[in-house]
Short mmCIF file of C-alpha atoms in Angstrom, two decimals:
data_model
loop_
_atom_site.label_atom_id
_atom_site.label_comp_id
_atom_site.label_asym_id
_atom_site.label_seq_id
_atom_site.Cartn_x
_atom_site.Cartn_y
_atom_site.Cartn_z
CA MET D 1 0.20 -0.10 -0.18
CA GLY D 2 1.62 3.49 -1.15
CA ILE D 3 1.46 6.50 0.90
CA ARG D 4 -0.98 7.74 -2.19
CA ASP D 5 -3.87 4.69 -1.47
CA ILE D 6 -4.34 6.01 2.35
CA PRO D 7 -7.81 7.92 2.70
CA VAL D 8 -7.43 11.46 3.10
CA ARG D 9 -10.75 13.25 4.59
CA GLN D 10 -11.16 16.15 2.98
CA ALA D 11 -13.50 18.73 4.24
CA PRO D 12 -16.10 19.23 1.29
CA SER D 13 -16.54 22.81 0.07
CA PRO D 14 -19.41 24.64 1.22
CA HIS D 15 -19.63 26.62 -1.57
CA LYS D 16 -21.82 25.77 -4.86
CA SER D 17 -21.05 27.50 -7.85
CA THR D 18 -23.92 28.14 -10.22
CA ASN D 19 -22.44 30.22 -12.61
CA PRO D 20 -20.70 27.89 -15.51
CA LEU D 21 -18.23 30.82 -15.89
CA GLY D 22 -17.27 30.47 -12.21
CA ARG D 23 -15.40 27.29 -12.26
CA VAL D 24 -12.89 29.07 -14.99
CA PHE D 25 -12.72 32.25 -12.90
CA ASP D 26 -12.52 30.17 -9.44
CA GLU D 27 -9.51 28.31 -11.13
CA PHE D 28 -7.66 31.07 -12.41
CA LEU D 29 -8.05 32.60 -8.92
CA ARG D 30 -6.45 29.43 -7.59
CA PHE D 31 -3.76 29.77 -9.92
CA CYS D 32 -3.07 32.96 -8.74
CA GLN D 33 -3.14 31.97 -5.36
CA SER D 34 -0.87 29.65 -5.56
CA ARG D 35 1.56 31.90 -7.49
CA SER D 36 1.65 34.16 -4.69
CA LEU D 37 2.35 33.08 -1.23
CA PHE D 38 3.28 35.73 1.37
CA ILE D 39 4.84 33.53 4.09
CA LEU D 40 5.06 34.67 7.99
CA HIS D 41 7.80 32.83 9.86
CA TYR D 42 7.27 32.18 12.95
CA CYS D 43 10.74 31.15 14.27
CA THR D 44 10.65 29.17 16.94
CA GLY D 45 13.02 26.95 16.86
CA CYS D 46 16.53 26.12 14.90
CA GLY D 47 14.76 25.47 11.49
CA ALA D 48 14.82 29.36 11.02
CA ILE D 49 18.43 28.93 10.21
CA GLU D 50 17.31 27.28 6.72
CA LEU D 51 14.99 29.95 5.78
CA PRO D 52 17.35 32.74 5.16
CA PRO D 53 19.17 30.63 2.76
CA ALA D 54 15.66 29.72 0.88
CA MET D 55 14.99 33.13 0.57
CA THR D 56 18.42 34.92 -0.43
CA SER D 57 20.45 34.63 -3.81
CA ARG D 58 21.29 30.39 -3.64
CA PHE D 59 18.22 29.28 -3.81
CA ASP D 60 15.67 32.43 -4.08
CA MET D 61 12.03 31.87 -3.20
CA GLU D 62 10.77 34.90 -5.02
CA ARG D 63 11.41 33.33 -8.12
CA LEU D 64 8.17 31.21 -7.03
CA GLY D 65 6.05 33.93 -5.81
CA ILE D 66 6.99 33.36 -2.28
CA GLN D 67 8.31 36.14 -0.39
CA PRO D 68 8.48 37.24 3.44
CA MET D 69 5.65 39.43 5.37
CA VAL D 70 5.84 40.47 8.96
CA SER D 71 2.30 41.04 9.88
CA PRO D 72 -0.16 38.23 10.42
CA ARG D 73 -2.94 40.15 8.49
CA GLN D 74 -0.98 40.34 4.95
CA ALA D 75 0.42 36.61 5.29
CA ASP D 76 -0.95 33.58 3.68
CA ILE D 77 1.59 30.84 5.18
CA LEU D 78 2.18 30.49 8.68
CA LEU D 79 5.57 28.94 8.97
CA VAL D 80 6.46 27.33 12.43
CA THR D 81 9.71 26.46 12.22
CA GLY D 82 10.65 23.96 15.05
CA TYR D 83 9.56 23.19 18.73
CA VAL D 84 6.50 24.91 20.10
CA SER D 85 6.43 25.34 23.61
CA VAL D 86 2.99 25.68 25.28
CA LYS D 87 3.73 29.25 25.88
CA THR D 88 4.75 29.78 22.05
CA LEU D 89 1.42 27.74 21.13
CA LYS D 90 -0.53 30.10 22.38
CA ARG D 91 1.14 32.78 20.09
CA VAL D 92 1.12 30.44 17.28
CA ILE D 93 -2.45 30.33 17.59
CA LEU D 94 -3.27 34.05 18.13
CA THR D 95 -1.45 34.92 15.15
CA TYR D 96 -3.28 32.02 13.34
CA GLU D 97 -6.57 33.33 14.17
CA GLN D 98 -5.63 37.00 12.76
CA MET D 99 -4.49 35.53 9.44
CA PRO D 100 -7.21 36.11 6.34
CA ALA D 101 -8.38 32.98 4.72
CA PRO D 102 -7.11 30.92 2.39
CA LYS D 103 -4.41 30.51 5.04
CA TYR D 104 -2.16 27.54 5.15
CA VAL D 105 0.18 26.64 8.09
CA ILE D 106 3.49 24.86 7.13
CA GLY D 107 5.35 22.51 10.01
CA ILE D 108 8.91 22.72 9.55
CA CYS D 109 11.35 20.14 11.11
CA SER D 110 10.32 16.98 13.33
CA CYS D 111 9.52 19.26 16.30
CA THR D 112 6.38 19.85 14.94
CA VAL D 113 5.39 16.44 13.60
CA ASN D 114 5.95 14.59 16.64
CA GLY D 115 8.20 16.57 19.22
CA GLY D 116 11.52 15.68 17.75
CA MET D 117 13.91 15.89 20.34
CA TYR D 118 11.70 17.22 22.89
CA TRP D 119 9.23 14.30 22.92
CA GLN D 120 10.20 13.87 26.72
CA SER D 121 9.61 17.94 27.58
CA TYR D 122 6.70 18.49 29.64
CA ALA D 123 6.65 22.09 28.00
CA THR D 124 6.35 20.75 24.54
CA ALA D 125 3.36 20.55 22.17
CA LYS D 126 4.30 17.57 20.29
CA LYS D 127 2.00 17.70 17.31
CA LEU D 128 1.13 20.75 15.80
CA ASN D 129 -2.30 19.44 13.98
CA ASP D 130 -3.82 18.80 17.16
CA TYR D 131 -4.10 22.36 17.93
CA LEU D 132 -3.84 23.86 14.31
CA PRO D 133 -4.61 22.57 10.45
CA VAL D 134 -1.33 21.71 9.34
CA ASP D 135 -1.35 21.54 5.53
CA LEU D 136 2.30 20.20 4.99
CA TYR D 137 4.90 19.09 7.26
CA ILE D 138 8.67 19.35 5.93
CA ALA D 139 10.12 16.77 7.90
CA GLY D 140 14.02 16.80 8.76
CA CYS D 141 16.53 18.02 11.71
CA MET D 142 16.63 20.26 10.16
CA PRO D 143 15.12 20.15 6.70
CA ARG D 144 17.80 21.78 4.01
CA PRO D 145 16.33 24.54 1.93
CA GLU D 146 16.01 22.04 -1.09
CA ALA D 147 13.74 20.61 1.06
CA VAL D 148 11.76 23.59 2.12
CA ILE D 149 11.49 24.60 -1.33
CA ALA D 150 9.97 21.29 -2.65
CA GLY D 151 7.68 21.39 0.15
CA MET D 152 6.23 25.03 -1.05
CA ARG D 153 6.28 23.26 -4.48
CA ASP D 154 3.57 20.75 -2.79
CA LEU D 155 1.47 23.48 -1.22
CA ARG D 156 1.26 25.38 -4.72
CA ARG D 157 0.40 22.15 -6.26
CA ASN D 158 -2.61 21.48 -3.73
CA ILE D 159 -2.94 24.81 -4.25
CA GLU D 160 -3.71 24.81 -7.45
CA ARG D 161 -5.95 21.48 -7.24
CA GLY D 162 -8.13 23.11 -4.67
CA THR D 163 -7.62 20.79 -1.81
CA ALA D 164 -5.53 22.77 0.14
CA ASN D 165 -8.25 23.45 2.52
CA ALA D 166 -7.04 22.39 6.08
CA TRP D 167 -8.19 26.46 7.05
CA ARG D 168 -11.82 25.29 6.56
CA ASP D 169 -11.40 22.52 9.23
CA TYR D 170 -10.83 25.10 12.07
CA PHE D 171 -13.67 26.41 11.48
CA LEU D 172 -15.75 23.14 10.63
CA ARG D 173 -14.34 21.31 13.37
CA TYR D 174 -13.16 24.27 15.85
CA ASP D 175 -14.93 22.50 19.02
CA HIS D 176 -12.16 19.49 18.21
CA TYR D 177 -9.17 21.94 18.01
CA LEU D 178 -10.45 24.13 21.21
CA GLY D 179 -10.47 20.97 23.05
CA ASN D 180 -7.04 20.53 22.35
CA GLN D 181 -6.10 23.79 23.44
CA GLN D 182 -8.45 23.73 26.71
CA ARG D 183 -6.16 20.56 27.70
CA LEU D 184 -2.99 22.07 27.15
CA PHE D 185 -4.12 25.97 28.29
CA GLY D 186 -6.49 25.26 30.69
CA GLU D 187 -10.28 26.13 31.02
CA THR D 188 -9.97 29.51 30.53
CA TRP D 189 -7.93 29.77 27.61
CA GLN D 190 -9.75 32.40 25.09
CA THR D 191 -8.48 34.23 22.17
CA PRO D 192 -9.52 37.72 20.78
CA VAL D 193 -10.83 36.39 17.72
CA ASP D 194 -14.57 35.02 17.93
CA VAL D 195 -14.31 31.76 15.49
CA ILE D 196 -17.85 30.82 15.76
CA ALA D 197 -19.08 34.06 14.59
CA GLU D 198 -16.60 33.83 11.94
CA ALA D 199 -17.74 30.43 11.03
CA LYS D 200 -21.21 31.59 11.04
CA HIS D 201 -20.57 34.77 9.00
CA TYR D 202 -18.60 33.13 6.35
CA ASN D 203 -21.12 30.35 6.18
CA LEU D 204 -18.65 27.60 7.70
CA LEU D 205 -20.45 26.39 10.69
CA GLY D 206 -20.24 22.53 10.44
CA LYS D 207 -21.61 19.96 12.83
CA GLU D 208 -18.40 19.79 14.79
CA THR D 209 -17.88 23.52 15.10
CA GLN D 210 -19.58 23.85 18.48
CA GLY D 211 -19.52 21.13 21.22
CA GLU D 212 -18.89 20.55 24.71
CA HIS D 213 -15.69 22.65 24.65
CA THR D 214 -17.05 25.98 22.70
CA ALA D 215 -19.49 25.42 25.48
CA ARG D 216 -17.11 25.73 28.27
CA LEU D 217 -15.18 28.64 25.99
CA ALA D 218 -18.88 30.19 26.50
CA ARG D 219 -19.12 30.00 30.79
CA HIS D 220 -15.49 31.42 30.78
CA GLN D 221 -15.39 33.99 28.26
CA LYS D 222 -15.07 37.19 29.26
CA PRO D 223 -16.04 40.11 26.75
CA LEU D 224 -13.36 41.91 24.90
CA GLU D 225 -13.19 45.42 26.21
CA ALA D 226 -11.17 48.47 24.23
CA LEU D 227 -8.11 49.28 25.77
CA THR D 228 -8.30 52.54 27.23
CA LEU D 229 -5.38 55.20 27.33
CA ASN D 230 -3.83 55.95 30.33
CA LEU D 231 -1.62 58.75 30.26
CA GLU D 232 -0.04 59.09 33.76
CA LEU D 233 1.74 62.90 33.55
CA ARG D 234 4.15 63.10 36.46
CA GLU D 235 4.69 66.16 37.89
CA GLN D 236 8.17 67.59 36.28
CA PRO D 237 10.92 68.11 38.43
CA THR D 238 11.59 71.83 38.45
CA LEU D 239 15.55 72.87 38.59
CA LEU D 240 14.85 76.35 39.49
CA LYS D 241 13.64 75.55 43.08
CA MET P 1 -13.30 67.90 -27.82
CA HIS P 2 -16.71 65.69 -27.88
CA TRP P 3 -17.61 64.68 -23.97
CA THR P 4 -17.75 60.73 -25.37
CA HIS P 5 -13.78 61.28 -26.34
CA LEU P 6 -13.00 62.70 -22.75
CA LEU P 7 -15.05 59.96 -21.04
CA LEU P 8 -13.17 57.68 -23.13
CA GLU P 9 -9.76 59.32 -22.05
CA LEU P 10 -10.74 59.36 -18.39
CA ILE P 11 -11.23 55.64 -18.53
CA LEU P 12 -8.06 54.52 -20.59
CA MET P 13 -5.60 56.86 -18.74
CA PRO P 14 -5.95 55.50 -15.39
CA LEU P 15 -6.35 52.37 -16.81
CA MET P 16 -3.15 52.44 -18.54
CA ALA P 17 -1.43 53.75 -15.63
CA PHE P 18 -2.40 50.56 -13.69
CA PHE P 19 -0.55 48.33 -16.16
CA ILE P 20 2.43 50.18 -16.53
CA GLY P 21 2.57 50.75 -13.08
CA MET P 22 2.35 46.56 -12.54
CA GLY P 23 5.17 46.74 -15.11
CA MET P 24 7.00 49.27 -13.30
CA VAL P 25 6.75 47.16 -10.24
CA LEU P 26 8.14 43.87 -11.62
CA THR P 27 10.96 46.48 -13.01
CA LEU P 28 11.61 47.26 -9.63
CA ARG P 29 11.58 44.01 -7.70
CA LYS P 30 13.49 42.45 -10.91
CA ILE P 31 16.40 45.44 -10.14
CA GLY P 32 16.04 44.75 -6.55
CA ALA P 33 16.68 40.70 -7.15
CA LYS P 34 19.53 41.11 -9.67
CA LEU P 35 21.17 43.24 -7.27
CA GLN P 36 21.20 40.62 -4.70
CA ARG P 37 22.16 38.16 -7.43
CA ARG P 38 18.75 36.43 -7.41
CA ILE P 39 16.50 35.50 -10.42
CA GLY P 40 13.74 37.55 -9.14
CA PRO P 41 9.88 37.18 -9.64
CA PRO P 42 8.28 35.48 -12.51
CA PHE P 43 6.54 38.48 -15.18
CA PHE P 44 2.94 38.37 -13.77
CA GLN P 45 3.94 38.50 -9.87
CA PRO P 46 2.40 41.96 -9.53
CA LEU P 47 -0.82 40.81 -11.23
CA TYR P 48 -0.80 37.43 -8.71
CA ASP P 49 -0.38 39.48 -5.70
CA ILE P 50 -3.01 41.79 -6.55
CA LEU P 51 -5.58 39.18 -7.28
CA LYS P 52 -4.65 36.90 -4.77
CA LEU P 53 -5.34 39.36 -2.10
CA HIS P 54 -8.73 40.37 -3.41
CA ALA P 55 -9.52 36.81 -3.27
CA LYS P 56 -9.37 36.49 0.13
CA GLU P 57 -12.14 34.71 1.55
CA THR P 58 -12.50 36.19 5.06
CA GLN P 59 -11.47 39.88 5.10
CA SER P 60 -11.32 41.59 8.69
CA SER P 61 -12.25 45.54 8.50
CA HIS P 62 -11.80 47.99 11.37
CA GLY P 63 -14.86 49.92 10.40
CA LEU P 64 -15.81 52.11 7.62
CA ILE P 65 -13.16 54.88 7.55
CA HIS P 66 -10.73 51.82 7.20
CA GLU P 67 -11.98 51.04 4.03
CA ILE P 68 -12.70 54.73 2.97
CA GLY P 69 -8.81 55.53 3.51
CA ILE P 70 -8.27 52.94 0.82
CA VAL P 71 -10.70 54.19 -1.38
CA MET P 72 -9.20 57.62 -1.01
CA ALA P 73 -5.50 56.47 -1.55
CA ILE P 74 -6.37 54.78 -4.73
CA GLY P 75 -8.86 57.71 -5.86
CA GLY P 76 -6.11 60.15 -5.06
CA TYR P 77 -3.95 58.99 -7.99
CA VAL P 78 -6.44 57.93 -10.26
CA ALA P 79 -7.84 61.96 -10.31
CA ALA P 80 -3.93 62.32 -10.74
CA GLU P 81 -3.41 60.19 -13.90
CA THR P 82 -6.34 61.79 -15.54
CA LEU P 83 -4.17 65.31 -15.22
CA LEU P 84 -1.20 63.62 -16.45
CA PRO P 85 -0.63 64.21 -20.03
CA VAL P 86 0.55 61.23 -21.89
CA PRO P 87 1.45 60.57 -26.02
CA GLY P 88 -2.04 61.44 -27.47
CA MET P 89 -4.26 61.79 -24.55
CA ASN P 90 -4.05 65.00 -22.44
CA GLY P 91 -7.17 64.21 -20.33
CA ILE P 92 -8.15 67.27 -18.35
CA ALA P 93 -4.75 68.28 -17.87
CA GLN P 94 -5.42 71.59 -19.74
CA GLN P 95 -8.08 72.17 -17.14
CA GLY P 96 -6.27 70.65 -13.88
CA GLY P 97 -2.72 72.19 -14.16
CA LEU P 98 0.47 71.45 -11.87
CA ILE P 99 -1.06 72.87 -8.67
CA THR P 100 -4.42 70.73 -8.83
CA LEU P 101 -1.72 67.63 -10.06
CA ALA P 102 0.30 68.50 -6.27
CA TYR P 103 -2.67 68.38 -4.21
CA MET P 104 -3.92 65.00 -5.90
CA THR P 105 -0.66 63.30 -5.02
CA MET P 106 -0.76 64.08 -1.27
CA ILE P 107 -4.76 62.76 -1.06
CA PRO P 108 -3.43 59.05 -0.76
CA SER P 109 -1.43 59.63 2.06
CA LEU P 110 -4.10 61.31 4.14
CA GLY P 111 -6.61 58.93 3.25
CA LEU P 112 -3.98 56.37 4.18
CA ALA P 113 -3.60 58.09 7.57
CA LEU P 114 -7.35 58.03 8.04
CA GLY P 115 -7.41 54.22 7.30
CA VAL P 116 -4.50 53.18 9.68
CA GLY P 117 -6.05 55.67 12.11
CA GLN P 118 -9.29 53.50 12.45
CA CYS P 119 -7.10 50.25 12.83
CA ALA P 120 -5.90 51.23 16.25
CA ASN P 121 -2.46 49.52 16.08
CA PRO P 122 0.24 51.05 17.33
CA ASN P 123 2.65 50.16 15.06
CA GLY P 124 0.61 51.56 12.27
CA SER P 125 -0.01 54.87 14.45
CA ILE P 126 3.73 55.23 14.21
CA GLY P 127 4.28 54.57 10.82
CA ILE P 128 1.61 56.83 9.72
CA SER P 129 2.79 59.41 11.59
CA ARG P 130 6.55 59.14 10.56
CA ALA P 131 5.26 59.13 6.50
CA LEU P 132 3.35 62.40 7.07
CA THR P 133 6.72 63.87 8.90
CA ALA P 134 8.66 62.31 5.54
CA MET P 135 5.85 63.85 3.20
CA LEU P 136 6.23 67.21 5.09
CA ALA P 137 10.31 66.87 4.59
CA TYR P 138 9.95 65.93 0.63
CA ASP P 139 7.24 68.46 -0.25
CA VAL P 140 9.28 71.27 0.67
CA PRO P 141 12.25 71.01 -2.33
CA PHE P 142 8.55 68.81 -4.34
CA ILE P 143 7.11 72.36 -4.55
CA LEU P 144 9.79 74.50 -5.07
CA VAL P 145 10.92 72.46 -8.06
CA VAL P 146 7.29 72.43 -9.48
CA PHE P 147 7.44 76.47 -8.97
CA GLY P 148 10.43 76.72 -10.64
CA THR P 149 9.47 74.21 -13.43
CA ALA P 150 6.12 76.40 -13.99
CA TYR P 151 8.08 80.00 -13.74
CA ALA P 152 10.43 78.99 -16.31
CA ALA P 153 7.86 77.95 -18.48
CA GLN P 154 5.79 80.75 -17.57
CA SER P 155 2.70 78.45 -17.37
CA THR P 156 1.22 75.62 -14.79
CA ASN P 157 -0.06 73.79 -17.57
CA LEU P 158 1.57 70.62 -18.07
CA VAL P 159 0.46 70.23 -22.03
CA GLU P 160 2.47 73.62 -22.39
CA ILE P 161 5.56 72.58 -20.14
CA ILE P 162 5.80 69.66 -22.72
CA ALA P 163 5.34 71.65 -25.81
CA ALA P 164 8.06 73.98 -24.60
CA GLN P 165 10.74 71.30 -24.28
CA GLN P 166 10.08 69.60 -27.14
CA SER P 167 10.36 72.61 -29.24
CA ASP P 168 14.38 72.59 -29.37
CA GLY P 169 15.42 68.86 -28.76
CA ILE P 170 16.96 67.74 -25.89
CA ALA P 171 18.52 71.37 -25.59
CA SER P 172 15.40 72.22 -24.48
CA TRP P 173 14.58 69.86 -21.66
CA GLY P 174 13.97 70.81 -18.35
CA LEU P 175 17.22 68.65 -17.24
CA VAL P 176 19.50 71.25 -19.38
CA GLN P 177 17.71 74.38 -18.82
CA ASN P 178 17.25 73.52 -14.90
CA PRO P 179 19.60 70.88 -13.67
CA LEU P 180 19.82 72.24 -10.06
CA LEU P 181 16.19 71.71 -10.38
CA ALA P 182 16.10 68.53 -11.85
CA LEU P 183 18.59 67.19 -8.99
CA ALA P 184 16.24 68.62 -6.46
CA GLY P 185 13.35 67.13 -8.00
CA LEU P 186 15.59 63.43 -8.09
CA LEU P 187 15.96 63.60 -4.31
CA ALA P 188 12.35 64.48 -3.49
CA LEU P 189 11.48 61.50 -5.83
CA GLN P 190 13.84 58.98 -3.73
CA GLY P 191 11.67 60.29 -0.68
CA MET P 192 8.22 60.32 -2.58
CA LEU P 193 8.85 56.36 -3.54
CA GLY P 194 10.18 55.65 -0.30
CA LYS P 195 12.93 54.09 -0.91
CA GLN P 196 16.12 53.68 0.86
CA PRO P 197 17.49 55.71 2.41
CA PHE P 198 13.86 57.04 3.13
CA GLU P 199 11.87 54.37 4.37
CA ILE P 200 11.72 54.68 8.03
CA TYR P 201 8.18 54.69 7.74
CA VAL P 202 7.82 51.23 6.54
CA ALA P 203 10.59 49.55 8.43
CA PRO P 204 9.53 45.63 8.62
CA ALA P 205 11.61 44.16 11.06
CA GLU P 206 11.16 47.18 13.47
CA ILE P 207 7.50 48.24 13.16
CA ALA P 208 5.89 45.73 11.06
CA THR P 209 5.80 48.01 7.79
CA GLY P 210 4.11 50.75 9.74
CA PRO P 211 1.01 51.94 8.02
CA MET P 212 0.34 48.68 6.35
CA VAL P 213 0.70 46.76 9.55
CA GLU P 214 -3.29 45.87 9.80
CA MET P 215 -4.04 45.70 6.29
CA GLY P 216 -4.92 42.35 4.87
CA GLY P 217 -6.67 41.19 1.51
CA LYS P 218 -8.85 43.57 0.08
CA PHE P 219 -6.75 46.09 1.93
CA LEU P 220 -3.20 45.24 1.21
CA GLY P 221 -4.57 44.67 -2.60
CA GLY P 222 -5.70 47.87 -2.50
CA LEU P 223 -2.48 49.51 -1.32
CA PHE P 224 -0.49 47.05 -3.83
CA ILE P 225 -2.54 49.11 -6.57
CA MET P 226 -2.07 52.33 -5.16
CA GLN P 227 1.83 51.68 -5.42
CA CYS P 228 1.53 50.99 -9.15
CA PHE P 229 -0.27 54.11 -9.36
CA GLN P 230 2.36 56.10 -7.73
CA LEU P 231 5.22 54.71 -9.33
CA TYR P 232 3.47 55.80 -12.44
CA THR P 233 2.69 58.94 -11.23
CA ALA P 234 5.91 59.96 -9.95
CA GLY P 235 7.63 58.61 -13.22
CA VAL P 236 5.42 60.58 -15.58
CA LEU P 237 5.44 63.50 -13.38
CA TYR P 238 9.39 63.63 -13.44
CA THR P 239 9.35 63.18 -17.43
CA SER P 240 7.18 65.78 -17.78
CA LEU P 241 9.02 68.37 -16.23
CA PHE P 242 12.49 67.84 -16.87
CA LEU P 243 12.98 65.09 -19.49
CA GLY P 244 10.71 66.55 -22.45
CA GLY P 245 7.61 64.20 -22.03
CA GLY P 246 6.62 61.66 -24.43
CA GLU P 247 7.30 62.45 -28.45
CA ASN P 248 5.81 59.24 -28.67
CA TRP P 249 4.95 56.15 -26.65
CA LEU P 250 8.24 54.51 -27.17
CA THR P 251 10.36 57.35 -26.35
CA PHE P 252 7.50 58.32 -23.32
CA LEU P 253 7.67 54.46 -21.87
CA VAL P 254 11.49 54.52 -22.10
CA LYS P 255 11.88 57.60 -20.19
CA ILE P 256 9.49 56.82 -17.48
CA PHE P 257 10.72 53.23 -16.57
CA ALA P 258 14.46 55.14 -16.47
CA VAL P 259 13.00 57.48 -14.13
CA VAL P 260 11.26 55.04 -11.55
CA SER P 261 14.44 52.88 -11.86
CA ILE P 262 17.11 55.11 -10.79
CA PRO P 263 15.67 55.24 -7.15
CA MET P 264 15.71 51.25 -6.76
CA ALA P 265 19.04 50.84 -8.37
CA ILE P 266 21.09 53.28 -5.83
CA ALA P 267 18.26 52.26 -2.59
CA TYR P 268 20.85 49.27 -1.38
CA LEU P 269 23.86 51.61 -1.34
CA PHE P 270 22.31 53.51 1.90
CA PRO P 271 21.35 52.78 5.38
CA ARG P 272 18.30 54.17 6.71
CA PHE P 273 17.87 57.88 7.78
CA ARG P 274 16.13 58.41 11.24
CA THR P 275 12.51 60.31 10.86
CA GLU P 276 14.73 63.65 12.35
CA ASP P 277 17.74 63.15 10.19
CA LEU P 278 15.20 62.64 7.21
CA VAL P 279 13.75 65.92 7.52
CA ARG P 280 16.98 67.85 8.38
CA PHE P 281 18.15 66.23 5.19
CA PHE P 282 15.31 67.09 2.75
CA TRP P 283 15.42 70.69 4.06
CA LYS P 284 18.82 71.46 3.87
CA TRP P 285 20.31 69.72 0.74
CA PRO P 286 17.29 69.07 -1.96
CA THR P 287 15.82 72.43 -0.69
CA PHE P 288 19.11 74.05 -0.60
CA LEU P 289 19.75 72.97 -4.37
CA ALA P 290 16.06 73.67 -5.38
CA LEU P 291 16.27 77.56 -4.02
CA LEU P 292 19.64 78.19 -5.82
CA GLY P 293 17.88 76.76 -9.13
CA LEU P 294 14.94 78.95 -8.64
CA ALA P 295 17.29 81.55 -7.70
CA PHE P 296 18.84 81.19 -11.36
CA VAL P 297 15.18 80.82 -13.10
CA LEU P 298 14.10 84.30 -11.42
CA HIS P 299 17.36 85.73 -12.33
#
């Protein structure tokens, strides 16, 4: 049994196009999406060191349309390059939820696959795809820039085919992901992004979007409040006194 | 001129500006890549980027002003394109003139400031305050240059300024007639396009691209479109003022692409100016050069 024969559960696309030209247009847009990938590298571990050579003159990612971005709002790909500790994972999730979809997560290095050399550590999240929908893993300790670029090409092919839909999975099975997050961070874990409301808004509400864990979230959720600006003006020391 | 003809020009001019602007974005990225000994992006990369950003399925808007700000940013440049004469088309350049054009090129920054203001991201606020300070800095030599050129040609009408420069070959170009103004204009151009050493308001590693920090999806797509227009406007304006405009489309395109390539070609030579140094620089050297050029013109 080859790796291609393993059945992969794909979330069905909730959008059904009625326009005959819509299909052509969708394919063209998918082509554009696959040719223009902005990466946000969350450099947690040693894998980050392989990215500069992949971007600069020797391997030049830009010729594939891949370029680094610095803000989650602008990015398409979240690159998690190395082990994620429990503390880091919170930030990774906050970053992920701020990105506009379609968004892709790539786990680089063995540490994101199974904990790697940190598999015994009490403070490290072992499998990234328990907490976030991962599109692609690039295994290795660390993977060479060639492997990183080969992985990017794989992702590009998946986007072009329309099978890189892991981001829908986060909305459709939010309860599952939230449950795993709560197991790690405690019951009171909440993020500023209201994922359920977004799922409702974008018509991505599935059977498993809400469940016992989202009910637990609703119990503990504190409403977000706007930050107030407090200017504490201290008395200026007068020199003339 | 018949009104349908004018309407056609008003639609065609921004549209062409957009496509030429995408070519300029590609040129700049290619130059940057070649300087770093890379291959650089493929030919249609600017188009892929813009289409991809507009095809995002979830968008996070921060409110009405956030969206209007982007519309203002693009709209200001679209209006500016109709005031810039190109070979065969004058649009409303006859009626508008240089002063309206200079005004229109400032609207995008103000629109962006409004939009960024509503995002309430501290990085964005820092970025836009730096960008507006930079605008205050490079606009002083820019306005002096525009005034000097207009005074030399005794007209604020771009069509007449171009016609005067085309009357006697290269000898009548603004570059030859007023070289000091041309030099000051080139320095102002570097600041206007936000290339090194004047790119502190973007500063990706420090303030996460400043004004663009909260812009994702269609908002960033709008800004990418704005960048195309901005490059085109800067290139055509400089060409019209100093390089004799375009006699035909071939020389016109060669000139405007050469103009926008200069800032990028020298950008990597410089480190970055701090905001106060940037203001000090612009109010000292380009302003001094422009004033000297102005003195020659007025004399």
